[in-house]
Coordinates of C-alpha atoms in Angstrom, one line a residue:
X1 CA -110.5 46.9 -10.2
X2 CA -107.8 44.2 -10.1
X3 CA -105.6 46.2 -12.5
X4 CA -106.0 49.4 -10.4
X5 CA -104.9 47.5 -7.3
X6 CA -101.8 46.2 -9.1
X7 CA -101.1 49.7 -10.3
X8 CA -101.1 51.1 -6.8
X9 CA -99.0 48.2 -5.4
X10 CA -96.5 48.9 -8.2
X11 CA -96.2 52.5 -7.1
X12 CA -95.7 51.5 -3.4
X13 CA -93.0 48.9 -4.0
X14 CA -91.2 50.8 -6.7
X15 CA -91.2 53.9 -4.5
X16 CA -89.5 51.9 -1.8
X17 CA -87.0 50.5 -4.3
X18 CA -85.0 53.8 -4.1
X19 CA -84.6 53.3 -0.4
X20 CA -83.6 49.7 -0.9
X21 CA -80.9 50.8 -3.4
X22 CA -79.5 53.4 -1.0
X23 CA -79.3 50.9 1.8
X24 CA -77.7 48.3 -0.5
X25 CA -75.0 50.7 -1.5
X26 CA -73.8 50.8 2.1
X27 CA -72.4 47.3 1.7
X28 CA -71.9 46.6 -2.1
X29 CA -71.1 48.5 -5.2
X30 CA -73.7 50.0 -7.6
X31 CA -73.0 47.1 -10.1
X32 CA -73.5 44.5 -7.4
X33 CA -76.8 46.1 -6.4
X34 CA -78.0 45.7 -10.0
X35 CA -76.6 42.2 -10.2
X36 CA -78.4 41.1 -7.1
X37 CA -81.6 42.9 -8.1
X38 CA -81.8 41.1 -11.5
X39 CA -80.6 37.7 -10.3
X40 CA -83.0 37.6 -7.3
X41 CA -85.8 38.9 -9.5
X42 CA -85.2 36.3 -12.2
X43 CA -85.1 33.5 -9.5
X44 CA -88.5 34.7 -8.1
X45 CA -90.1 35.0 -11.5
X46 CA -88.7 31.6 -12.5
X47 CA -90.3 30.0 -9.5
X48 CA -93.7 31.7 -10.3
X49 CA -93.3 30.5 -14.0
X50 CA -92.7 26.9 -12.9
X51 CA -95.7 27.0 -10.5
X52 CA -98.0 28.4 -13.2
X53 CA -96.5 26.2 -16.0
X54 CA -95.8 29.2 -18.2
X55 CA -94.1 28.5 -21.5
X56 CA -91.4 30.6 -23.1
X57 CA -91.8 31.9 -26.7
X58 CA -90.2 29.9 -29.5
X59 CA -89.9 32.6 -32.2
X60 CA -86.3 33.9 -32.5
X61 CA -87.6 37.4 -33.3
X62 CA -89.4 37.5 -30.0
X63 CA -86.2 36.6 -28.1
X64 CA -84.4 39.4 -30.0
X65 CA -87.1 41.9 -28.9
X66 CA -86.7 40.9 -25.3
X67 CA -82.9 41.3 -25.5
X68 CA -83.6 45.0 -26.6
X69 CA -86.1 45.4 -23.7
X70 CA -83.8 43.7 -21.2
X71 CA -81.0 46.2 -22.0
X72 CA -83.1 49.4 -22.2
X73 CA -85.7 48.6 -19.5
X74 CA -83.5 46.9 -16.9
X75 CA -79.7 46.7 -17.3
X76 CA -78.9 50.3 -18.4
X77 CA -81.5 52.2 -16.3
X78 CA -80.8 50.1 -13.3
X79 CA -77.1 50.7 -13.5
X80 CA -77.7 54.4 -14.1
X81 CA -80.0 54.8 -11.1
X82 CA -77.8 52.7 -8.8
X83 CA -74.7 54.7 -9.9
X84 CA -76.6 58.0 -9.4
X85 CA -77.7 57.2 -5.8
X86 CA -74.0 57.3 -4.9
X87 CA -74.3 61.1 -5.4
X88 CA -77.9 62.0 -5.0
X89 CA -80.5 61.2 -2.3
X90 CA -83.0 58.4 -2.8
X91 CA -85.7 61.1 -2.5
X92 CA -84.3 63.0 -5.5
X93 CA -83.9 59.8 -7.5
X94 CA -87.5 59.0 -6.9
X95 CA -88.5 62.5 -8.1
X96 CA -86.6 62.0 -11.3
X97 CA -88.3 58.7 -11.8
X98 CA -91.6 60.6 -12.0
X99 CA -90.4 62.1 -15.3
X100 CA -91.0 58.7 -17.0
X101 CA -94.5 59.6 -18.3
X102 CA -93.0 62.6 -20.1
X103 CA -90.2 60.6 -21.8
X104 CA -92.8 57.8 -22.6
X105 CA -95.2 60.3 -24.2
X106 CA -92.4 61.7 -26.3
X107 CA -90.9 58.4 -27.5
X108 CA -94.1 56.5 -27.8
X109 CA -95.3 59.2 -30.1
X110 CA -92.2 60.2 -32.1
X111 CA -90.1 57.0 -32.1
X112 CA -92.7 54.3 -32.2
X113 CA -95.9 56.1 -33.3
X114 CA -98.1 53.9 -31.0
X115 CA -99.8 57.0 -29.5
X116 CA -100.7 60.5 -30.7
X117 CA -100.5 63.6 -28.5
X118 CA -103.2 66.2 -28.6
X119 CA -102.5 69.8 -27.7
X120 CA -102.9 69.3 -23.9
X121 CA -100.4 66.4 -24.0
X122 CA -97.9 68.5 -26.0
X123 CA -98.3 71.3 -23.4
X124 CA -97.8 68.7 -20.7
X125 CA -94.6 67.5 -22.2
X126 CA -93.3 71.1 -22.3
X127 CA -94.4 71.8 -18.7
X128 CA -92.7 68.6 -17.6
X129 CA -89.5 69.7 -19.3
X130 CA -89.7 73.0 -17.4
X131 CA -90.1 71.1 -14.2
X132 CA -87.1 68.9 -14.9
X133 CA -85.0 72.1 -15.5
X134 CA -86.1 73.5 -12.1
X135 CA -85.2 70.2 -10.4
X136 CA -81.8 70.1 -12.0
X137 CA -81.1 73.7 -11.1
X138 CA -79.1 75.2 -14.0
X139 CA -77.2 77.4 -11.6
X140 CA -75.5 74.2 -10.4
X141 CA -74.3 73.0 -13.8
X142 CA -71.2 75.2 -13.6
X143 CA -69.9 73.2 -10.7
X144 CA -70.3 69.9 -12.5
X145 CA -70.5 68.3 -9.1
X146 CA -71.3 64.6 -8.5
X147 CA -74.8 65.6 -7.7
X148 CA -75.3 67.1 -11.2
X149 CA -73.9 64.0 -12.9
X150 CA -76.1 61.9 -10.7
X151 CA -79.1 63.8 -11.8
X152 CA -78.1 63.5 -15.4
X153 CA -77.8 59.7 -14.9
X154 CA -81.3 59.7 -13.5
X155 CA -82.6 61.5 -16.6
X156 CA -80.8 59.0 -18.8
X157 CA -82.5 56.2 -16.9
X158 CA -86.0 57.6 -17.3
X159 CA -85.3 58.1 -21.0
X160 CA -84.5 54.4 -21.3
X161 CA -87.8 53.7 -19.5
X162 CA -89.7 55.8 -22.0
X163 CA -88.0 54.1 -24.9
X164 CA -88.8 50.7 -23.4
X165 CA -92.5 51.4 -22.8
X166 CA -93.0 52.4 -26.5
X167 CA -90.9 49.4 -27.7
X168 CA -92.9 46.9 -25.6
X169 CA -96.2 48.4 -26.9
X170 CA -95.0 48.3 -30.5
X171 CA -93.4 44.9 -30.6
X172 CA -94.4 42.8 -27.7
X173 CA -97.7 43.7 -25.9
X174 CA -99.9 42.6 -28.9
X175 CA -98.5 39.1 -28.8
X176 CA -100.4 36.3 -27.2
X177 CA -98.2 35.8 -24.1
X178 CA -99.2 35.7 -20.5
X179 CA -97.9 38.5 -18.3
X180 CA -95.8 36.0 -16.3
X181 CA -94.0 34.9 -19.5
X182 CA -93.3 38.5 -20.5
X183 CA -91.9 39.3 -17.1
X184 CA -89.8 36.1 -17.0
X185 CA -88.4 36.9 -20.4
X186 CA -87.7 40.5 -19.5
X187 CA -86.0 40.0 -16.2
X188 CA -84.5 36.6 -17.1
X189 CA -82.7 37.9 -20.2
X190 CA -81.5 40.9 -18.2
X191 CA -80.2 38.6 -15.5
X192 CA -78.3 36.5 -18.0
X193 CA -76.7 39.7 -19.4
X194 CA -75.7 40.8 -15.9
X195 CA -74.2 37.3 -15.3
X196 CA -72.1 37.8 -18.5
X197 CA -71.0 41.2 -17.3
X198 CA -70.1 40.0 -13.8
X199 CA -66.3 40.4 -14.2
X200 CA -66.8 44.0 -15.3
X201 CA -69.5 45.3 -13.0
X202 CA -70.1 42.9 -10.1
X203 CA -66.7 41.9 -8.7
X204 CA -65.3 43.7 -5.7
X205 CA -65.4 43.8 -1.9
X206 CA -68.7 43.1 -0.1
X207 CA -69.7 44.2 3.4
X208 CA -72.9 42.3 4.3
X209 CA -75.2 43.3 7.0
X210 CA -78.9 42.4 7.6
X211 CA -80.2 45.7 6.3
X212 CA -78.1 45.4 3.2
X213 CA -79.0 41.8 2.6
X214 CA -82.8 42.3 3.2
X215 CA -82.8 45.4 1.0
X216 CA -81.2 43.5 -1.9
X217 CA -83.7 40.6 -1.5
X218 CA -86.6 43.0 -1.4
X219 CA -85.3 45.0 -4.4
X220 CA -85.0 41.7 -6.3
X221 CA -87.8 39.5 -5.3
X222 CA -90.4 42.3 -5.0
X223 CA -89.2 45.3 -6.9
X224 CA -87.9 43.3 -9.8
X225 CA -89.8 40.1 -9.5
X226 CA -93.5 40.0 -8.6
X227 CA -94.1 43.7 -9.5
X228 CA -93.1 43.1 -13.1
X229 CA -96.0 40.7 -13.6
X230 CA -98.3 43.4 -12.4
X231 CA -96.6 45.9 -14.6
X232 CA -97.2 43.8 -17.7
X233 CA -100.9 43.4 -16.8
X234 CA -101.3 47.1 -16.4
X235 CA -99.4 47.9 -19.6
X236 CA -101.6 45.7 -21.7
X237 CA -104.8 47.0 -20.1
X238 CA -104.0 50.7 -20.0
X239 CA -101.2 51.3 -22.6
X240 CA -97.7 52.8 -22.1
X241 CA -98.5 56.4 -21.2
X242 CA -101.1 55.5 -18.6
X243 CA -98.9 52.7 -17.2
X244 CA -96.0 55.1 -16.8
X245 CA -98.3 57.2 -14.6
X246 CA -97.3 54.8 -11.7
X247 CA -94.8 57.5 -11.1
X248 CA -97.5 59.6 -9.5
X249 CA -97.1 57.3 -6.5
X250 CA -93.4 56.4 -6.5
X251 CA -92.0 59.9 -5.8
X252 CA -94.4 60.3 -2.8
X253 CA -93.4 57.0 -1.4
X254 CA -89.7 57.5 -2.2
X255 CA -89.5 61.0 -0.7
X256 CA -91.4 60.0 2.4
X257 CA -89.2 57.0 3.1
X258 CA -86.0 59.0 2.3
X259 CA -87.0 61.6 4.8
X260 CA -88.4 59.3 7.5
X261 CA -85.9 56.4 7.3
X262 CA -82.7 58.1 6.0
X263 CA -83.3 61.6 7.3
X264 CA -82.7 63.1 3.8
X265 CA -83.5 66.7 3.0
X266 CA -84.6 68.4 -0.2
X267 CA -83.5 71.7 -1.7
X268 CA -86.3 74.2 -2.4
X269 CA -86.1 73.7 -6.1
X270 CA -86.6 70.0 -6.0
X271 CA -90.1 69.8 -4.6
X272 CA -91.1 72.9 -6.6
X273 CA -89.8 71.3 -9.8
X274 CA -91.6 68.0 -8.8
X275 CA -94.9 69.9 -8.6
X276 CA -94.3 71.4 -12.1
X277 CA -93.4 67.9 -13.4
X278 CA -96.6 66.5 -11.8
X279 CA -98.7 69.2 -13.6
X280 CA -97.0 68.2 -16.8
X281 CA -97.9 64.6 -16.2
X282 CA -101.5 65.4 -15.4
X283 CA -101.7 67.2 -18.7
X284 CA -99.9 64.4 -20.6
X285 CA -102.2 61.8 -19.0
X286 CA -105.2 64.0 -19.8
X287 CA -106.2 64.1 -16.2
X288 CA -106.4 67.9 -16.7
X289 CA -107.5 69.4 -19.9
X290 CA -107.1 73.0 -21.0
X291 CA -106.6 73.4 -24.8
X292 CA -108.7 70.5 -26.0
X293 CA -111.6 71.4 -23.8
X294 CA -111.6 75.0 -25.2
X295 CA -111.4 73.6 -28.7
X296 CA -114.3 71.3 -28.1
X297 CA -116.4 74.2 -26.6
X298 CA -115.7 76.3 -29.7
X299 CA -116.7 73.5 -32.0
X300 CA -119.9 73.0 -30.0
X301 CA -120.7 76.7 -30.2
X302 CA -120.1 76.7 -33.9
X303 CA -122.4 73.8 -34.5
X304 CA -125.1 75.2 -32.4
X305 CA -125.0 78.6 -34.1
X306 CA -125.1 76.9 -37.5
X307 CA -128.3 74.9 -36.7
X308 CA -131.5 76.3 -38.2
X309 CA -134.2 77.3 -35.6
X310 CA -137.9 76.6 -35.9
X311 CA -140.7 74.2 -34.9
X312 CA -139.3 71.4 -37.0
X313 CA -135.9 71.6 -35.4
X314 CA -137.4 71.8 -31.9
X315 CA -139.5 68.7 -32.6
X316 CA -136.4 66.9 -33.9
X317 CA -134.5 67.9 -30.8
X318 CA -137.3 66.6 -28.6
X319 CA -137.5 63.3 -30.4
X320 CA -133.7 62.6 -30.4
X321 CA -132.4 60.5 -27.5
X322 CA -130.1 62.3 -25.1
X323 CA -126.4 61.7 -25.6
X324 CA -123.5 62.3 -23.3
X325 CA -121.3 65.2 -24.1
X326 CA -117.7 65.8 -23.2

C-alpha cells in the first residue's frame, strides 16, 4: 500500500514538473532550469540524508555506475526536455514522457536482459511506436520546424530514461543500499556534473519573478528531490517496467495543468496518438492481454482433450484440491 501511494504521488508531482519547467523558462535559460533543478534537488536530498544518517557507498565501481546513471537519468534527459519546452507545449512534453515504459521495455530486454517480453508485450511495444508516430505527425517532418525538433528531443529524453531504468535494475537495485542513499547518489552526482558544466550551460541573463523562483524550487526540491526516494522504493519493489508505468499519471496531470494554467491547446493527432501509446503501455505492462491469453486457452484445451475419461479420472478430479487458473 505504501509503495502504491508513493507511485501515485510520483505521477502527480512529475506531471506538474512540465508546468514548472515551462514557467521557469520565462525567466531563465533551459540550462539554468536544469542547473537549478539538480542543485535544489541535491540540497533537499542532502538534508534528508543527514537527518536519516544515510551513508554513501565506498566501492569505486558503485560510484562509476552512479556517474552513468546521473548522466543518462538526469543530466541529458533533463536538458533535452527543458530545451524541448522552448518549442513544444508542456502538455505535449508530458505526453511524450508517457513513452518511457515503451523505451524501458525495449532496453531492459534487449540491452540489459533483466526482463523478458512475451507476445503481448512485444505487441504493446509495436502499438506504442505507432502511437508515437501519430503524435509526431510525419506530415510535419518536411517543415523541420522547432516543434518537430522539440518532439525529437523529447523522444531522446525518454530513450535515456528507458536506458537508465534497465541500467539501475542491472547494476544498482540489487545492492544493499537504502533508497535515500541511491537517490542522493543519483541526484548528487548529477548536480556535481552540472556545477562543472556551469560555464557552458548555466551562465546568462536571469529575470527572476515569484512564479519563476517558486517553479524552480518546486521542480528541484519536490520533482528532483523527495520524489526520487519514492522512485527508488517503487523501482525495487515493482521492477523497471512497472515503475516506468508512472507515466500513466504524468500525461494526465501535465495536460490538465497545461490547459488550465497555461491555456495550451493540442492538435487532433496528439491526444489520438496518446491514446494509442496508452494502449501500447497497457499491453507492455500486461494490464491487457490478448495473445498470451489465447495461447493459454489453447494449451488448456489441448490438455483437457488429451486427458483420459472414466470413473478413475473422475474420482481423481474429485479428490484433487481446487487450484486457481489464469
